[in-house]
PDB file of C-alpha atoms and ligand atoms in Angstrom:
ATOM      1  CA  MET A   1      22.032 -19.351   6.054  1.00  0.00           C
ATOM      2  CA  GLN A   2      22.978 -20.938   2.752  1.00  0.00           C
ATOM      3  CA  TYR A   3      20.658 -19.766  -0.026  1.00  0.00           C
ATOM      4  CA  GLU A   4      20.306 -21.422  -3.422  1.00  0.00           C
ATOM      5  CA  ASN A   5      20.133 -17.967  -4.900  1.00  0.00           C
ATOM      6  CA  GLU A   6      20.320 -14.474  -3.476  1.00  0.00           C
ATOM      7  CA  MET A   7      20.666 -10.842  -4.466  1.00  0.00           C
ATOM      8  CA  THR A   8      21.204  -7.475  -2.811  1.00  0.00           C
ATOM      9  CA  ILE A   9      20.482  -4.008  -4.122  1.00  0.00           C
ATOM     10  CA  GLN A  10      20.985  -0.596  -2.611  1.00  0.00           C
ATOM     11  CA  PHE A  11      19.096   2.481  -3.682  1.00  0.00           C
ATOM     12  CA  LYS A  12      18.407   6.061  -2.681  1.00  0.00           C
ATOM     13  CA  ALA A  13      15.625   6.616  -0.153  1.00  0.00           C
ATOM     14  CA  ILE A  14      13.228   8.352  -2.521  1.00  0.00           C
ATOM     15  CA  SER A  15       9.609   7.393  -3.056  1.00  0.00           C
ATOM     16  CA  GLU A  16      10.106   6.613  -6.773  1.00  0.00           C
ATOM     17  CA  ASN A  17      12.140   3.591  -5.659  1.00  0.00           C
ATOM     18  CA  GLU A  18       9.199   1.954  -3.857  1.00  0.00           C
ATOM     19  CA  ALA A  19       7.905   0.639  -7.190  1.00  0.00           C
ATOM     20  CA  PHE A  20      11.428  -0.222  -8.323  1.00  0.00           C
ATOM     21  CA  ALA A  21      12.150  -2.290  -5.187  1.00  0.00           C
ATOM     22  CA  ARG A  22       8.970  -4.360  -5.348  1.00  0.00           C
ATOM     23  CA  VAL A  23       9.420  -5.074  -9.055  1.00  0.00           C
ATOM     24  CA  VAL A  24      12.991  -6.253  -8.415  1.00  0.00           C
ATOM     25  CA  ALA A  25      11.816  -8.536  -5.590  1.00  0.00           C
ATOM     26  CA  ALA A  26       8.931  -9.916  -7.672  1.00  0.00           C
ATOM     27  CA  THR A  27      11.195 -10.575 -10.653  1.00  0.00           C
ATOM     28  CA  PHE A  28      13.810 -12.332  -8.520  1.00  0.00           C
ATOM     29  CA  VAL A  29      11.253 -14.511  -6.736  1.00  0.00           C
ATOM     30  CA  SER A  30       9.591 -15.380 -10.083  1.00  0.00           C
ATOM     31  CA  GLN A  31      12.456 -17.793 -10.679  1.00  0.00           C
ATOM     32  CA  LEU A  32      10.693 -20.120  -8.226  1.00  0.00           C
ATOM     33  CA  ASN A  33       7.548 -19.999 -10.367  1.00  0.00           C
ATOM     34  CA  PRO A  34       5.250 -19.079  -7.457  1.00  0.00           C
ATOM     35  CA  THR A  35       1.540 -18.390  -7.769  1.00  0.00           C
ATOM     36  CA  VAL A  36       0.393 -14.874  -8.712  1.00  0.00           C
ATOM     37  CA  SER A  37      -1.107 -14.416  -5.276  1.00  0.00           C
ATOM     38  CA  ASP A  38       2.206 -15.263  -3.544  1.00  0.00           C
ATOM     39  CA  ILE A  39       4.040 -12.778  -5.776  1.00  0.00           C
ATOM     40  CA  THR A  40       1.478 -10.087  -4.947  1.00  0.00           C
ATOM     41  CA  ASP A  41       1.902 -10.784  -1.215  1.00  0.00           C
ATOM     42  CA  ILE A  42       5.684 -10.466  -1.466  1.00  0.00           C
ATOM     43  CA  LYS A  43       5.436  -7.271  -3.560  1.00  0.00           C
ATOM     44  CA  THR A  44       3.110  -5.743  -0.989  1.00  0.00           C
ATOM     45  CA  ALA A  45       5.352  -6.661   1.954  1.00  0.00           C
ATOM     46  CA  VAL A  46       8.443  -5.242   0.204  1.00  0.00           C
ATOM     47  CA  SER A  47       6.536  -2.070  -0.610  1.00  0.00           C
ATOM     48  CA  GLU A  48       5.581  -1.637   3.056  1.00  0.00           C
ATOM     49  CA  ALA A  49       9.103  -2.175   4.408  1.00  0.00           C
ATOM     50  CA  VAL A  50      10.773   0.053   1.813  1.00  0.00           C
ATOM     51  CA  THR A  51       8.189   2.825   2.283  1.00  0.00           C
ATOM     52  CA  ASN A  52       8.796   2.710   6.042  1.00  0.00           C
ATOM     53  CA  ALA A  53      12.559   3.016   5.539  1.00  0.00           C
ATOM     54  CA  ILE A  54      12.026   6.090   3.350  1.00  0.00           C
ATOM     55  CA  ILE A  55       9.389   7.974   5.335  1.00  0.00           C
ATOM     56  CA  HIS A  56      10.057   6.839   8.909  1.00  0.00           C
ATOM     57  CA  GLY A  57      13.704   5.724   8.855  1.00  0.00           C
ATOM     58  CA  TYR A  58      15.086   8.622   6.853  1.00  0.00           C
ATOM     59  CA  GLU A  59      12.056  10.924   7.146  1.00  0.00           C
ATOM     60  CA  ASN A  60      12.474  11.856   3.493  1.00  0.00           C
ATOM     61  CA  LYS A  61      16.048  12.979   4.081  1.00  0.00           C
ATOM     62  CA  GLU A  62      19.039  11.500   2.299  1.00  0.00           C
ATOM     63  CA  GLY A  63      19.787   7.834   2.877  1.00  0.00           C
ATOM     64  CA  ILE A  64      20.361   4.424   1.356  1.00  0.00           C
ATOM     65  CA  VAL A  65      17.955   1.497   1.610  1.00  0.00           C
ATOM     66  CA  THR A  66      19.213  -2.074   1.200  1.00  0.00           C
ATOM     67  CA  LEU A  67      17.005  -4.866  -0.126  1.00  0.00           C
ATOM     68  CA  PHE A  68      18.110  -8.488   0.128  1.00  0.00           C
ATOM     69  CA  CYS A  69      16.166 -11.356  -1.429  1.00  0.00           C
ATOM     70  CA  GLY A  70      17.141 -15.006  -1.132  1.00  0.00           C
ATOM     71  CA  TYR A  71      15.543 -18.411  -1.459  1.00  0.00           C
ATOM     72  CA  ILE A  72      16.208 -22.021  -0.662  1.00  0.00           C
ATOM     73  CA  GLU A  73      13.770 -24.580  -2.043  1.00  0.00           C
ATOM     74  CA  ASP A  74      10.368 -22.909  -1.622  1.00  0.00           C
ATOM     75  CA  LYS A  75      11.343 -20.583   1.231  1.00  0.00           C
ATOM     76  CA  VAL A  76      11.806 -16.917   0.355  1.00  0.00           C
ATOM     77  CA  SER A  77      13.625 -14.476   2.643  1.00  0.00           C
ATOM     78  CA  ILE A  78      13.408 -10.708   2.283  1.00  0.00           C
ATOM     79  CA  ILE A  79      15.490  -8.285   4.333  1.00  0.00           C
ATOM     80  CA  VAL A  80      15.032  -4.502   4.180  1.00  0.00           C
ATOM     81  CA  THR A  81      17.572  -2.370   6.037  1.00  0.00           C
ATOM     82  CA  ASP A  82      17.970   1.332   6.658  1.00  0.00           C
ATOM     83  CA  LYS A  83      20.483   3.346   8.671  1.00  0.00           C
ATOM     84  CA  GLY A  84      17.884   5.869   9.757  1.00  0.00           C
ATOM     85  CA  LYS A  85      16.416   6.980  13.040  1.00  0.00           C
ATOM     86  CA  GLY A  86      15.380   3.591  14.385  1.00  0.00           C
ATOM     87  CA  ILE A  87      12.324   2.554  16.394  1.00  0.00           C
ATOM     88  CA  LYS A  88      12.086   3.402  20.092  1.00  0.00           C
ATOM     89  CA  ASP A  89       9.168   1.121  20.992  1.00  0.00           C
ATOM     90  CA  ILE A  90       8.922  -1.891  18.677  1.00  0.00           C
ATOM     91  CA  GLU A  91       5.868  -3.371  20.437  1.00  0.00           C
ATOM     92  CA  GLN A  92       3.936  -0.140  19.929  1.00  0.00           C
ATOM     93  CA  ALA A  93       5.088   0.151  16.289  1.00  0.00           C
ATOM     94  CA  ARG A  94       3.747  -3.341  15.558  1.00  0.00           C
ATOM     95  CA  GLN A  95       0.243  -2.529  16.810  1.00  0.00           C
ATOM     96  CA  PRO A  96      -2.390  -2.362  14.052  1.00  0.00           C
ATOM     97  CA  LEU A  97      -3.381   1.266  13.361  1.00  0.00           C
ATOM     98  CA  TYR A  98      -0.413   2.716  15.266  1.00  0.00           C
ATOM     99  CA  THR A  99       1.387   5.425  13.317  1.00  0.00           C
ATOM    100  CA  SER A 100       3.789   8.129  14.457  1.00  0.00           C
ATOM    101  CA  LYS A 101       2.856  10.222  11.420  1.00  0.00           C
ATOM    102  CA  PRO A 102      -0.955  10.575  11.231  1.00  0.00           C
ATOM    103  CA  GLU A 103      -0.481  13.977   9.561  1.00  0.00           C
ATOM    104  CA  LEU A 104       0.872  12.137   6.500  1.00  0.00           C
ATOM    105  CA  GLU A 105      -2.345  10.100   6.243  1.00  0.00           C
ATOM    106  CA  ARG A 106      -0.579   6.920   7.286  1.00  0.00           C
ATOM    107  CA  SER A 107      -2.924   4.053   8.092  1.00  0.00           C
ATOM    108  CA  GLY A 108      -0.641   2.411  10.645  1.00  0.00           C
ATOM    109  CA  MET A 109      -1.246  -0.934   8.937  1.00  0.00           C
ATOM    110  CA  GLY A 110       2.198  -1.491   7.387  1.00  0.00           C
ATOM    111  CA  PHE A 111       3.563  -3.980   9.913  1.00  0.00           C
ATOM    112  CA  THR A 112       0.196  -5.746  10.077  1.00  0.00           C
ATOM    113  CA  VAL A 113       0.296  -6.160   6.284  1.00  0.00           C
ATOM    114  CA  MET A 114       3.843  -7.567   6.442  1.00  0.00           C
ATOM    115  CA  GLU A 115       2.829 -10.005   9.196  1.00  0.00           C
ATOM    116  CA  THR A 116      -0.330 -11.104   7.396  1.00  0.00           C
ATOM    117  CA  PHE A 117       1.078 -11.396   3.877  1.00  0.00           C
ATOM    118  CA  MET A 118       4.295 -13.171   4.900  1.00  0.00           C
ATOM    119  CA  ASP A 119       4.714 -16.211   7.177  1.00  0.00           C
ATOM    120  CA  ASP A 120       7.093 -14.494   9.531  1.00  0.00           C
ATOM    121  CA  MET A 121       8.299 -10.943  10.205  1.00  0.00           C
ATOM    122  CA  THR A 122      10.900  -9.746  12.679  1.00  0.00           C
ATOM    123  CA  ILE A 123      11.912  -6.185  13.517  1.00  0.00           C
ATOM    124  CA  GLU A 124      15.397  -5.347  14.751  1.00  0.00           C
ATOM    125  CA  SER A 125      15.969  -1.693  15.459  1.00  0.00           C
ATOM    126  CA  VAL A 126      18.283   0.563  17.426  1.00  0.00           C
ATOM    127  CA  GLU A 127      17.455   4.207  17.916  1.00  0.00           C
ATOM    128  CA  GLY A 128      19.835   6.429  15.995  1.00  0.00           C
ATOM    129  CA  VAL A 129      21.398   3.417  14.235  1.00  0.00           C
ATOM    130  CA  GLY A 130      18.716   1.951  11.967  1.00  0.00           C
ATOM    131  CA  THR A 131      16.167  -0.750  11.328  1.00  0.00           C
ATOM    132  CA  LYS A 132      16.274  -4.232   9.826  1.00  0.00           C
ATOM    133  CA  ILE A 133      13.081  -6.012   8.781  1.00  0.00           C
ATOM    134  CA  THR A 134      13.374  -9.742   8.054  1.00  0.00           C
ATOM    135  CA  MET A 135      10.478 -11.579   6.430  1.00  0.00           C
ATOM    136  CA  THR A 136      10.082 -15.138   5.214  1.00  0.00           C
ATOM    137  CA  LYS A 137       7.445 -16.924   3.210  1.00  0.00           C
ATOM    138  CA  ILE A 138       7.001 -20.451   1.903  1.00  0.00           C
ATOM    139  CA  VAL A 139       5.639 -20.006  -1.603  1.00  0.00           C
ATOM    140  CA  ASN A 140       3.293 -22.311  -3.477  1.00  0.00           C
ATOM    141  CA  LYS A 141       4.759 -23.272  -6.787  1.00  0.00           C
ATOM    142  CA  ASN A 142       2.707 -23.498  -9.930  1.00  0.00           C
ATOM    143  CA  THR A 143       2.536 -27.119 -10.941  1.00  0.00           C
ATOM    144  CA  PHE A 144       2.210 -26.738 -14.715  1.00  0.00           C
ATOM    145  CA  LEU A 145       5.387 -27.045 -16.792  1.00  0.00           C
TER     146      LEU A 145
ATOM    147  CA  MET B   1      -0.554   5.614 -12.449  1.00  0.00           C
ATOM    148  CA  LYS B   2      -3.332   7.492 -14.233  1.00  0.00           C
ATOM    149  CA  ILE B   3      -6.288   9.262 -12.690  1.00  0.00           C
ATOM    150  CA  GLU B   4      -9.509  10.340 -14.398  1.00  0.00           C
ATOM    151  CA  PHE B   5     -12.447  12.306 -13.058  1.00  0.00           C
ATOM    152  CA  GLN B   6     -16.051  12.162 -14.075  1.00  0.00           C
ATOM    153  CA  LYS B   7     -19.147  13.782 -12.621  1.00  0.00           C
ATOM    154  CA  LYS B   8     -22.345  11.798 -12.458  1.00  0.00           C
ATOM    155  CA  SER B   9     -25.399  13.206 -10.681  1.00  0.00           C
ATOM    156  CA  SER B  10     -24.374  13.656  -7.059  1.00  0.00           C
ATOM    157  CA  ALA B  11     -20.888  12.184  -7.152  1.00  0.00           C
ATOM    158  CA  LEU B  12     -17.370  12.841  -8.287  1.00  0.00           C
ATOM    159  CA  ILE B  13     -16.087   9.590  -9.729  1.00  0.00           C
ATOM    160  CA  VAL B  14     -12.371   8.931  -9.451  1.00  0.00           C
ATOM    161  CA  LYS B  15     -11.042   6.267 -11.746  1.00  0.00           C
ATOM    162  CA  ILE B  16      -7.526   5.165 -10.875  1.00  0.00           C
ATOM    163  CA  GLN B  17      -5.423   3.098 -13.236  1.00  0.00           C
ATOM    164  CA  GLY B  18      -2.218   1.402 -12.122  1.00  0.00           C
ATOM    165  CA  GLU B  19      -0.523   1.211  -8.745  1.00  0.00           C
ATOM    166  CA  ILE B  20      -1.374   2.949  -5.473  1.00  0.00           C
ATOM    167  CA  ASP B  21       1.659   3.102  -3.192  1.00  0.00           C
ATOM    168  CA  HIS B  22       3.024   5.895  -0.980  1.00  0.00           C
ATOM    169  CA  HIS B  23       4.575   7.677  -3.964  1.00  0.00           C
ATOM    170  CA  CYS B  24       1.365   7.645  -6.037  1.00  0.00           C
ATOM    171  CA  ALA B  25      -0.959   8.199  -3.053  1.00  0.00           C
ATOM    172  CA  ALA B  26       0.503  11.667  -2.508  1.00  0.00           C
ATOM    173  CA  ILE B  27      -0.217  12.602  -6.134  1.00  0.00           C
ATOM    174  CA  ILE B  28      -3.707  11.081  -6.065  1.00  0.00           C
ATOM    175  CA  ARG B  29      -4.578  12.892  -2.827  1.00  0.00           C
ATOM    176  CA  GLU B  30      -3.603  16.268  -4.258  1.00  0.00           C
ATOM    177  CA  LYS B  31      -5.530  15.744  -7.506  1.00  0.00           C
ATOM    178  CA  ILE B  32      -8.698  14.578  -5.750  1.00  0.00           C
ATOM    179  CA  GLU B  33      -8.634  17.442  -3.233  1.00  0.00           C
ATOM    180  CA  LYS B  34      -8.348  19.967  -6.060  1.00  0.00           C
ATOM    181  CA  GLU B  35     -11.086  18.411  -8.150  1.00  0.00           C
ATOM    182  CA  TYR B  36     -13.431  17.895  -5.188  1.00  0.00           C
ATOM    183  CA  GLN B  37     -13.131  21.534  -4.136  1.00  0.00           C
ATOM    184  CA  LYS B  38     -14.013  22.706  -7.648  1.00  0.00           C
ATOM    185  CA  SER B  39     -16.901  20.309  -7.923  1.00  0.00           C
ATOM    186  CA  ASP B  40     -20.501  20.883  -6.829  1.00  0.00           C
ATOM    187  CA  THR B  41     -20.890  17.196  -6.004  1.00  0.00           C
ATOM    188  CA  LYS B  42     -20.498  16.176  -2.401  1.00  0.00           C
ATOM    189  CA  ASN B  43     -20.122  12.409  -2.764  1.00  0.00           C
ATOM    190  CA  LEU B  44     -16.970  10.608  -3.881  1.00  0.00           C
ATOM    191  CA  VAL B  45     -16.781   7.264  -5.685  1.00  0.00           C
ATOM    192  CA  PHE B  46     -13.505   5.403  -6.209  1.00  0.00           C
ATOM    193  CA  ASP B  47     -13.525   3.164  -9.251  1.00  0.00           C
ATOM    194  CA  PHE B  48     -10.820   0.525  -8.691  1.00  0.00           C
ATOM    195  CA  GLU B  49     -11.440  -1.656 -11.732  1.00  0.00           C
ATOM    196  CA  PHE B  50      -8.015  -0.870 -13.201  1.00  0.00           C
ATOM    197  CA  VAL B  51      -5.963  -0.723 -10.013  1.00  0.00           C
ATOM    198  CA  THR B  52      -3.137  -3.242 -10.338  1.00  0.00           C
ATOM    199  CA  PHE B  53      -1.523  -2.886  -6.907  1.00  0.00           C
ATOM    200  CA  MET B  54      -2.258  -1.262  -3.564  1.00  0.00           C
ATOM    201  CA  ASP B  55      -0.502  -1.233  -0.197  1.00  0.00           C
ATOM    202  CA  SER B  56      -1.366   0.346   3.169  1.00  0.00           C
ATOM    203  CA  SER B  57      -0.498   3.832   1.869  1.00  0.00           C
ATOM    204  CA  GLY B  58      -3.540   3.446  -0.390  1.00  0.00           C
ATOM    205  CA  ILE B  59      -5.687   2.643   2.640  1.00  0.00           C
ATOM    206  CA  GLY B  60      -4.415   5.809   4.336  1.00  0.00           C
ATOM    207  CA  MET B  61      -5.203   7.865   1.244  1.00  0.00           C
ATOM    208  CA  ILE B  62      -8.764   6.497   0.963  1.00  0.00           C
ATOM    209  CA  ILE B  63      -9.495   7.038   4.681  1.00  0.00           C
ATOM    210  CA  GLY B  64      -8.109  10.567   4.357  1.00  0.00           C
ATOM    211  CA  ARG B  65     -10.509  11.366   1.501  1.00  0.00           C
ATOM    212  CA  TYR B  66     -13.398   9.699   3.386  1.00  0.00           C
ATOM    213  CA  LYS B  67     -12.796  12.020   6.357  1.00  0.00           C
ATOM    214  CA  ASN B  68     -12.667  15.152   4.215  1.00  0.00           C
ATOM    215  CA  VAL B  69     -15.775  14.183   2.263  1.00  0.00           C
ATOM    216  CA  LEU B  70     -17.596  13.409   5.505  1.00  0.00           C
ATOM    217  CA  ALA B  71     -16.659  16.853   6.854  1.00  0.00           C
ATOM    218  CA  CYS B  72     -18.386  18.318   3.762  1.00  0.00           C
ATOM    219  CA  GLY B  73     -21.505  16.219   4.431  1.00  0.00           C
ATOM    220  CA  GLY B  74     -20.789  13.707   1.673  1.00  0.00           C
ATOM    221  CA  LYS B  75     -20.395   9.949   1.388  1.00  0.00           C
ATOM    222  CA  THR B  76     -17.573   7.864  -0.011  1.00  0.00           C
ATOM    223  CA  ALA B  77     -17.876   4.544  -1.811  1.00  0.00           C
ATOM    224  CA  VAL B  78     -15.662   2.093  -3.656  1.00  0.00           C
ATOM    225  CA  VAL B  79     -16.736   0.244  -6.787  1.00  0.00           C
ATOM    226  CA  ASN B  80     -15.187  -2.568  -8.809  1.00  0.00           C
ATOM    227  CA  ALA B  81     -12.716  -3.584  -6.116  1.00  0.00           C
ATOM    228  CA  ASN B  82     -10.896  -6.389  -7.916  1.00  0.00           C
ATOM    229  CA  GLU B  83      -8.890  -9.312  -6.526  1.00  0.00           C
ATOM    230  CA  LYS B  84      -5.721  -7.169  -6.521  1.00  0.00           C
ATOM    231  CA  VAL B  85      -7.090  -4.911  -3.777  1.00  0.00           C
ATOM    232  CA  SER B  86      -9.677  -7.066  -2.004  1.00  0.00           C
ATOM    233  CA  LYS B  87      -7.164  -8.787   0.303  1.00  0.00           C
ATOM    234  CA  ILE B  88      -5.768  -5.537   1.677  1.00  0.00           C
ATOM    235  CA  PHE B  89      -9.267  -4.009   1.918  1.00  0.00           C
ATOM    236  CA  GLN B  90     -10.453  -6.931   3.999  1.00  0.00           C
ATOM    237  CA  MET B  91      -7.382  -6.970   6.181  1.00  0.00           C
ATOM    238  CA  ALA B  92      -7.787  -3.261   6.957  1.00  0.00           C
ATOM    239  CA  GLY B  93     -11.511  -3.706   7.675  1.00  0.00           C
ATOM    240  CA  MET B  94     -12.417  -1.116   5.035  1.00  0.00           C
ATOM    241  CA  GLN B  95     -15.872  -2.548   4.408  1.00  0.00           C
ATOM    242  CA  LYS B  96     -16.867  -1.430   7.917  1.00  0.00           C
ATOM    243  CA  ILE B  97     -16.178   2.206   7.050  1.00  0.00           C
ATOM    244  CA  ILE B  98     -16.586   2.578   3.300  1.00  0.00           C
ATOM    245  CA  PRO B  99     -19.327   0.725   1.416  1.00  0.00           C
ATOM    246  CA  GLN B 100     -18.394  -1.232  -1.683  1.00  0.00           C
ATOM    247  CA  TYR B 101     -20.672  -1.635  -4.690  1.00  0.00           C
ATOM    248  CA  GLN B 102     -20.565  -3.702  -7.858  1.00  0.00           C
ATOM    249  CA  SER B 103     -21.081  -0.787 -10.226  1.00  0.00           C
ATOM    250  CA  ILE B 104     -21.122   3.006 -10.440  1.00  0.00           C
ATOM    251  CA  THR B 105     -24.875   2.933 -11.086  1.00  0.00           C
ATOM    252  CA  GLU B 106     -25.489   0.972  -7.908  1.00  0.00           C
ATOM    253  CA  ALA B 107     -23.238   3.304  -5.886  1.00  0.00           C
ATOM    254  CA  LEU B 108     -25.053   6.396  -7.175  1.00  0.00           C
ATOM    255  CA  GLN B 109     -28.435   4.880  -6.364  1.00  0.00           C
ATOM    256  CA  GLN B 110     -27.377   4.009  -2.831  1.00  0.00           C
ATOM    257  CA  MET B 111     -25.674   7.319  -2.089  1.00  0.00           C
ATOM    258  CA  GLY B 112     -28.096   9.884  -3.555  1.00  0.00           C
ATOM    259  CA  GLY B 113     -28.171  13.611  -2.690  1.00  0.00           C
ATOM    260  CA  MET B 114     -26.795  16.699  -4.447  1.00  0.00           C
ATOM    261  CA  LYS B 115     -24.406  19.006  -2.586  1.00  0.00           C
ATOM    262  CA  ASN B 116     -26.542  22.097  -3.277  1.00  0.00           C
ATOM    263  CA  ALA B 117     -29.858  20.389  -2.796  1.00  0.00           C
ATOM    264  CA  VAL B 118     -29.321  19.609   0.877  1.00  0.00           C
TER     265      VAL B 118
HETATM  266  N1  ADP C 201      12.185   1.808   9.144  1.00  0.00           N
HETATM  267  C1  ADP C 201      11.647   2.476  10.167  1.00  0.00           C
HETATM  268  N2  ADP C 201      12.367   3.394  10.861  1.00  0.00           N
HETATM  269  C2  ADP C 201      11.827   4.084  11.902  1.00  0.00           C
HETATM  270  N3  ADP C 201      10.550   3.924  12.326  1.00  0.00           N
HETATM  271  C3  ADP C 201       9.788   3.018  11.689  1.00  0.00           C
HETATM  272  C4  ADP C 201      10.277   2.256  10.584  1.00  0.00           C
HETATM  273  N4  ADP C 201       9.287   1.433  10.167  1.00  0.00           N
HETATM  274  C5  ADP C 201       8.230   1.681  10.959  1.00  0.00           C
HETATM  275  N5  ADP C 201       8.503   2.629  11.871  1.00  0.00           N
HETATM  276  C6  ADP C 201       7.589   3.118  12.936  1.00  0.00           C
HETATM  277  O1  ADP C 201       6.543   2.168  13.102  1.00  0.00           O
HETATM  278  C7  ADP C 201       5.274   2.790  12.907  1.00  0.00           C
HETATM  279  C8  ADP C 201       4.284   1.810  12.305  1.00  0.00           C
HETATM  280  O2  ADP C 201       4.643   1.459  10.978  1.00  0.00           O
HETATM  281  P1  ADP C 201       3.515   0.968   9.968  1.00  0.00           P
HETATM  282  O3  ADP C 201       2.763  -0.139  10.606  1.00  0.00           O
HETATM  283  O4  ADP C 201       4.159   0.686   8.655  1.00  0.00           O
HETATM  284  O5  ADP C 201       2.526   2.213   9.857  1.00  0.00           O
HETATM  285  P2  ADP C 201       2.655   3.592   9.049  1.00  0.00           P
HETATM  286  O6  ADP C 201       3.759   3.482   8.034  1.00  0.00           O
HETATM  287  O7  ADP C 201       1.334   3.739   8.406  1.00  0.00           O
HETATM  288  O8  ADP C 201       2.944   4.659  10.067  1.00  0.00           O
HETATM  289  C9  ADP C 201       5.570   4.003  12.055  1.00  0.00           C
HETATM  290  O9  ADP C 201       4.581   5.011  12.181  1.00  0.00           O
HETATM  291  C10 ADP C 201       6.933   4.444  12.584  1.00  0.00           C
HETATM  292  O10 ADP C 201       6.800   5.192  13.766  1.00  0.00           O
HETATM  293 MG1   MG C 202       4.208   1.838   6.899  1.00  0.00          MG
END
């Protein structure tokens, strides 16, 4: 895929970086001049994927999360990758309200949020190897100059 | 993220300013649990007027408080849910579990009841 513009960052899997990651994504995507509501959707989706990498992928142990953002015309792609424990049953993980960690007060709505707030979301995961979440969204550009 | 508590008749009012993600939800949960245990009010009202961002970790935190408050015989409500949180609230079907009101006054009227008076 040839993007007009793209960026990649890597950061430590600590919860402080959830805010950092979504601000980076929002700032990068702002170059397209999208509507506030599209930026909020993208921020929320990034927050979900990065949080999952930290608490489920690495289970709060040491690790590195990678965030890629790219765009071509009005299509934004976001990829969040971890080299953590991976997902055994992807179909089950995608189900609304499913969580493997109810004791942490998880709502089990993360993947549903990503699916709803973005146009497309795919999960690639191998147990013991890691997880890659790819999301795309066509943004509406503000028309004023 | 900033959190402020206020007691009004039967309810502990929790005013949250800023972002509610997984990182902040853990802090908010701990502060509310502590304050609620100290308090003689059994109901809990979330004031979301100044919340600027919330993801599904926020939903988990609210449901968690709702369950604990319910176990103590209290009710939970949300007031001033702005456009920053309404999309995720709707998506998660929160209105089916936790009533939303336009103002603190309205919430207090609808909820009623003192912890010690029951
Ligand atoms: N990056 C990941 N690595 C390993 N497991 C994951 C990852 N992301 C999600 N999961 C699994 O998918 C489940 C559902 O995720 P999600 O919908 O975000 O709900 P929640 O985070 O509230 O548990 C998680 O409980 C977890 O078991
Ligand atoms: Mg999640």
